[in-house]
Amino acid sequence: IELCLPLSVALSNDGKWMYLGTPGGEAVKLSASGTLVWKKKVFDAGIRQLALSQDGARLTLLGENDKASTLNADGGSAFSQADVAYLGGYDQKGIQVWVGSRGDIVSISSAGKARTEAVRADGKLQAVSISQKGSHWLALTKEGKLGQVTATAWTPIDEGVRFAVFLGDKRYLYIKHDGVAFLRSVESTHYLLTIVPGQHGWVVVDHEGRYDGSVAGTKDVTWKAESEALSIDQFFETYYQPGLLSSYMNEHSGRVGSVPAYLTKGAFLPPKLEMDFPGGKMVSGKETKVVAVAESRGGDMAEGIRLFHNG
C-alpha cells in the first residue's frame, strides 16, 4: 500500500500500533509489522499533529484548518472541536488539553466536554503539555516564555524556549532556540541535565558537574572560569560518568553516582600546565625529553603528570 509521507506520527505505549497523519488529511493505523489496520479521511487539510491516549483507546488529530477530531481505536468518530491551535496530550484518566486559537488552554473530558482554563500567563499561549497523571501542565507563550501551570497559577521557568513536553508525571524536557535542551523536574528549582548538541557530537552535563558525551562532542563544550575557557575533558577523571543520560531520563531508573566534589566549598581551576619541548625535529626511535610543570590554582594536585600522544 502506498502512503503519503506523514506530517505526524504517534506510537502506542505498548509498541503494537503506529498512527500516521498525512498531508491529504488521512489518519492511518498500522501494526508494528507495518500491516494496514485502517485508513480514514478526516480533513480536507493536512494533519499536522497527533495525540494518542495512554491506553490507546482514543486518537486526536489536529488539521491545518485548526480543527481537531477525536477517533476511537477502531477509527470511528468520537467528537470534534474547532479553533484548536495545539494538542497538549492526554493524562492517564483520558483528559486531554490543547491550546485554542485565541491562546487559551482548554481541557477536554473523555466525553468531549470542553472547559476553558483561566490561566494568567506571561503572554499569549501557543503550546501546552500535560503530565502523566494530569497534576501538572507546561505552557509556552508565543514569545518563548515557559511556565508551569498548577490550578491556573503560572510559575515562570525559562525564556527563549522553542518546545517543551512532559516525559512522565514529574520530569519534563524543553529545547531552547539555540538547540540546547534541559531536563527538569517539577520537584526542583534547578535543571537536572543539560543536553548540548555540538558541531561534531554531543555532551550532557548534570547540575553537579558530571558529564558524558562523544569524544568529538567534548571539544565543542567549554567551562567559562573567570577569564579562561576550559575544555570539558580537563575534568575527565573526576566528572566523567558514562550512561549519565539514561540515568536521568527515566524517573524510576537507578540512582546517579555520588557527587564528585564538595561544591559548597567552591570549585577550583585545574592546575596550570606548562610544557617545554626541545627545539628541532623529533625523530622516531630516538628518546626525546619533554619537561612538564604543573602549578596548583587552589585545588588538589595529582600525584603525577601523564602525557598522552595520539591516544
Coordinates of N, CA, C and O in Angstrom, one line a residue, residues 212-303:
D212 N 28.8 13.4 30.2 CA 29.0 12.3 29.3 C 28.9 12.8 27.9 O 28.3 13.9 27.7
G213 N 29.4 12.1 26.9 CA 29.2 12.5 25.6 C 30.2 11.9 24.6 O 31.0 11.0 25.0
S214 N 30.1 12.2 23.4 CA 31.0 11.6 22.4 C 32.4 12.3 22.5 O 32.4 13.5 23.0
V215 N 33.4 11.7 22.1 CA 34.7 12.2 22.2 C 34.8 13.5 21.4 O 35.4 14.5 21.9
A216 N 34.3 13.5 20.2 CA 34.4 14.8 19.4 C 33.5 15.9 20.0 O 33.8 17.0 19.9
G217 N 32.4 15.5 20.6 CA 31.5 16.4 21.1 C 32.0 17.2 22.3 O 31.7 18.4 22.5
T218 N 32.9 16.6 23.1 CA 33.5 17.3 24.2 C 34.4 18.4 23.8 O 34.7 19.3 24.6
K219 N 34.8 18.4 22.5 CA 35.7 19.5 22.1 C 34.9 20.8 21.8 O 35.5 21.9 21.6
D220 N 33.6 20.7 21.7 CA 32.7 21.8 21.4 C 32.2 22.5 22.7 O 31.5 23.5 22.6
V221 N 32.4 21.9 23.8 CA 31.9 22.5 25.1 C 33.0 22.9 26.0 O 34.0 22.1 26.2
T222 N 32.9 24.1 26.5 CA 33.9 24.6 27.5 C 33.3 25.1 28.7 O 32.1 25.6 28.7
W223 N 34.0 25.1 29.8 CA 33.6 25.8 31.0 C 34.2 27.2 31.0 O 35.4 27.3 30.8
K224 N 33.4 28.2 31.4 CA 34.0 29.6 31.5 C 34.3 29.8 32.9 O 33.4 29.8 33.8
A225 N 35.6 30.0 33.2 CA 36.0 30.3 34.6 C 36.9 31.6 34.6 O 38.0 31.6 34.0
E226 N 36.3 32.6 35.2 CA 37.0 33.9 35.2 C 37.3 34.3 33.8 O 36.4 34.4 32.9
S227 N 38.5 34.5 33.4 CA 38.8 34.9 32.0 C 39.3 33.7 31.2 O 39.6 33.9 30.0
E228 N 39.1 32.5 31.7 CA 39.6 31.3 31.0 C 38.5 30.5 30.4 O 37.4 30.4 31.0
A229 N 38.7 29.8 29.3 CA 37.8 28.8 28.8 C 38.5 27.5 28.9 O 39.5 27.2 28.3
L230 N 37.9 26.6 29.7 CA 38.5 25.3 30.0 C 37.8 24.2 29.2 O 36.5 24.1 29.3
S231 N 38.5 23.4 28.5 CA 37.8 22.3 27.8 C 37.3 21.3 28.8 O 37.9 21.1 29.9
I232 N 36.1 20.7 28.5 CA 35.5 19.8 29.5 C 36.2 18.6 29.8 O 36.1 18.0 30.9
D233 N 37.1 18.1 28.8 CA 37.8 16.9 29.1 C 39.0 17.1 30.1 O 39.6 16.1 30.5
Q234 N 39.2 18.3 30.5 CA 40.2 18.6 31.6 C 39.7 18.0 32.9 O 40.4 17.8 33.8
F235 N 38.3 17.8 33.0 CA 37.7 17.3 34.2 C 37.4 15.8 34.1 O 36.5 15.3 34.9
F236 N 38.0 15.1 33.2 CA 37.6 13.7 32.9 C 37.7 12.8 34.1 O 36.7 12.1 34.4
E237 N 38.8 12.8 34.8 CA 38.9 11.8 35.9 C 37.9 12.0 37.0 O 37.5 11.0 37.6
T238 N 37.5 13.2 37.3 CA 36.6 13.4 38.4 C 35.2 13.5 38.0 O 34.3 13.0 38.7
Y239 N 34.9 14.0 36.8 CA 33.5 14.3 36.5 C 32.9 13.5 35.4 O 31.7 13.5 35.2
Y240 N 33.7 12.7 34.6 CA 33.1 11.9 33.5 C 32.4 10.7 34.1 O 32.9 10.0 35.0
Q241 N 31.1 10.5 33.6 CA 30.3 9.4 34.0 C 29.5 8.8 32.9 O 28.5 9.4 32.4
P242 N 29.9 7.7 32.4 CA 29.2 7.0 31.2 C 27.8 6.7 31.6 O 27.5 6.4 32.8
G243 N 26.9 6.8 30.7 CA 25.5 6.4 31.0 C 24.7 7.5 31.7 O 23.6 7.2 32.3
L244 N 25.2 8.7 31.8 CA 24.6 9.7 32.6 C 23.2 10.1 32.0 O 22.3 10.3 32.8
L245 N 23.0 10.1 30.7 CA 21.8 10.5 30.1 C 20.7 9.5 30.5 O 19.6 9.9 31.0
S246 N 20.9 8.2 30.4 CA 19.9 7.2 30.7 C 19.6 7.2 32.2 O 18.5 6.8 32.6
S247 N 20.6 7.6 33.0 CA 20.3 7.6 34.5 C 19.3 8.6 34.9 O 18.6 8.5 35.9
Y248 N 19.2 9.7 34.1 CA 18.3 10.8 34.4 C 16.9 10.7 33.6 O 15.9 11.2 34.1
M249 N 16.9 10.2 32.4 CA 15.8 10.2 31.6 C 14.6 9.5 32.2 O 13.4 10.0 32.0
N250 N 14.8 8.4 32.8 CA 13.7 7.7 33.4 C 13.5 8.0 34.9 O 14.5 8.0 35.7
E251 N 12.3 8.4 35.3 CA 12.1 8.8 36.7 C 12.3 7.6 37.6 O 12.7 7.8 38.8
H252 N 12.2 6.4 37.2 CA 12.3 5.2 38.0 C 13.6 4.5 37.8 O 13.8 3.3 38.2
S253 N 14.6 5.1 37.1 CA 15.8 4.5 36.8 C 16.7 4.4 38.1 O 16.4 5.0 39.1
G254 N 17.9 3.7 38.0 CA 18.8 3.6 39.1 C 19.4 5.0 39.5 O 19.4 5.9 38.7
R255 N 19.9 5.1 40.7 CA 20.4 6.3 41.1 C 21.7 6.7 40.4 O 22.5 5.9 39.9
V256 N 21.9 8.0 40.3 CA 23.1 8.5 39.7 C 24.2 8.4 40.7 O 24.0 8.4 41.9
G257 N 25.5 8.3 40.2 CA 26.6 8.2 41.1 C 26.8 9.3 42.1 O 26.1 10.4 42.0
S258 N 27.6 9.1 43.1 CA 27.8 10.1 44.1 C 28.3 11.5 43.5 O 29.0 11.5 42.5
V259 N 28.1 12.5 44.2 CA 28.6 13.9 43.8 C 30.1 13.9 43.8 O 30.7 13.4 44.7
P260 N 30.7 14.3 42.7 CA 32.1 14.2 42.5 C 32.9 15.2 43.3 O 34.1 15.0 43.4
A261 N 32.3 16.2 43.9 CA 33.1 17.2 44.6 C 32.2 17.9 45.6 O 31.0 17.8 45.5
Y262 N 32.8 18.5 46.6 CA 32.1 19.3 47.6 C 31.9 20.7 47.1 O 32.7 21.6 47.3
L263 N 30.8 20.8 46.4 CA 30.5 22.1 45.7 C 30.3 23.3 46.6 O 30.6 24.4 46.2
T264 N 29.9 23.0 47.9 CA 29.7 24.1 48.8 C 31.0 24.8 49.2 O 31.0 25.9 49.6
K265 N 32.1 24.1 48.9 CA 33.4 24.6 49.2 C 34.0 25.4 48.0 O 35.1 25.9 48.1
G266 N 33.3 25.4 46.9 CA 33.7 26.1 45.7 C 34.5 25.1 44.8 O 34.9 24.0 45.2
A267 N 34.5 25.5 43.6 CA 35.2 24.7 42.5 C 36.5 25.4 42.1 O 36.4 26.6 41.8
F268 N 37.6 24.7 42.1 CA 38.9 25.4 41.7 C 39.3 25.1 40.3 O 38.9 24.1 39.7
L269 N 40.0 26.0 39.7 CA 40.5 25.8 38.4 C 41.5 24.6 38.4 O 42.2 24.4 39.4
P270 N 41.6 23.9 37.3 CA 42.6 22.8 37.3 C 44.0 23.4 37.3 O 44.2 24.6 37.0
P271 N 45.0 22.6 37.7 CA 46.3 23.1 37.7 C 46.8 23.7 36.4 O 46.3 23.3 35.3
K272 N 47.6 24.7 36.4 CA 48.1 25.3 35.2 C 49.3 24.5 34.7 O 50.2 24.2 35.5
L273 N 49.3 24.1 33.5 CA 50.3 23.2 33.0 C 51.1 23.8 31.9 O 50.6 24.4 31.0
E274 N 52.4 23.8 32.1 CA 53.3 24.3 31.0 C 54.2 23.2 30.6 O 54.7 22.4 31.4
M275 N 54.5 23.2 29.3 CA 55.3 22.1 28.7 C 56.4 22.7 27.9 O 56.2 23.7 27.2
D276 N 57.6 22.1 28.0 CA 58.8 22.6 27.3 C 59.3 21.5 26.4 O 59.7 20.4 26.8
F277 N 59.1 21.7 25.1 CA 59.6 20.7 24.1 C 60.9 21.2 23.6 O 61.2 22.3 23.5
P278 N 61.8 20.2 23.2 CA 63.1 20.6 22.7 C 63.0 21.2 21.3 O 62.0 21.0 20.6
G279 N 64.0 22.0 21.0 CA 64.0 22.6 19.7 C 64.3 21.5 18.6 O 64.9 20.5 18.9
G280 N 64.0 21.9 17.4 CA 64.3 21.0 16.3 C 63.2 19.9 16.1 O 62.3 19.8 16.9
K281 N 63.5 19.0 15.2 CA 62.5 18.0 14.8 C 62.7 16.7 15.6 O 63.9 16.3 15.8
M282 N 61.6 16.2 16.2 CA 61.7 14.9 16.9 C 61.8 13.8 16.0 O 61.1 13.8 15.0
V283 N 62.7 12.8 16.3 CA 63.0 11.7 15.4 C 62.5 10.4 16.0 O 62.7 10.2 17.2
S284 N 61.8 9.6 15.1 CA 61.3 8.3 15.6 C 62.4 7.4 16.0 O 63.5 7.4 15.3
G285 N 62.3 6.7 17.2 CA 63.3 5.8 17.6 C 64.3 6.4 18.5 O 65.1 5.7 19.1
K286 N 64.3 7.8 18.6 CA 65.3 8.5 19.5 C 64.5 9.1 20.6 O 63.5 9.7 20.5
E287 N 65.1 8.9 21.8 CA 64.4 9.4 23.0 C 64.4 11.0 23.0 O 65.4 11.6 22.7
T288 N 63.2 11.5 23.3 CA 63.0 13.0 23.4 C 62.6 13.4 24.8 O 61.7 12.8 25.4
K289 N 63.3 14.3 25.3 CA 63.0 14.8 26.7 C 62.0 16.0 26.7 O 62.2 17.0 26.0
V290 N 60.8 15.8 27.3 CA 59.8 16.8 27.4 C 59.6 17.1 28.9 O 59.5 16.3 29.7
V291 N 59.7 18.4 29.2 CA 59.5 18.9 30.6 C 58.1 19.4 30.8 O 57.7 20.3 30.0
A292 N 57.4 18.9 31.8 CA 56.0 19.4 32.1 C 56.0 19.9 33.6 O 56.5 19.2 34.5
V293 N 55.5 21.1 33.8 CA 55.4 21.7 35.1 C 54.0 22.1 35.4 O 53.3 22.8 34.6
A294 N 53.4 21.5 36.5 CA 52.0 21.8 36.9 C 52.1 22.7 38.1 O 52.8 22.5 39.0
E295 N 51.2 23.8 38.1 CA 51.1 24.7 39.2 C 49.7 24.7 39.7 O 48.7 24.9 39.0
S296 N 49.5 24.5 41.0 CA 48.2 24.4 41.6 C 47.6 25.8 41.6 O 48.2 26.8 41.8
R297 N 46.2 25.8 41.3 CA 45.5 27.1 41.4 C 44.3 27.0 42.4 O 43.2 27.5 42.3
G298 N 44.7 26.3 43.5 CA 43.7 26.2 44.6 C 43.2 24.8 44.9 O 42.9 24.5 46.0
G299 N 43.1 24.0 43.9 CA 42.6 22.6 44.0 C 43.7 21.7 44.4 O 44.9 22.0 44.5
D300 N 43.3 20.4 44.5 CA 44.3 19.3 44.8 C 45.2 19.1 43.6 O 44.7 19.2 42.4
M301 N 46.4 18.7 43.8 CA 47.3 18.3 42.8 C 47.3 16.8 42.6 O 47.2 16.0 43.6
A302 N 47.4 16.3 41.4 CA 47.5 14.9 41.1 C 48.9 14.4 41.6 O 49.8 15.2 41.7
E303 N 49.0 13.1 41.8 CA 50.3 12.6 42.2 C 51.4 12.7 41.2 O 52.5 12.7 41.5

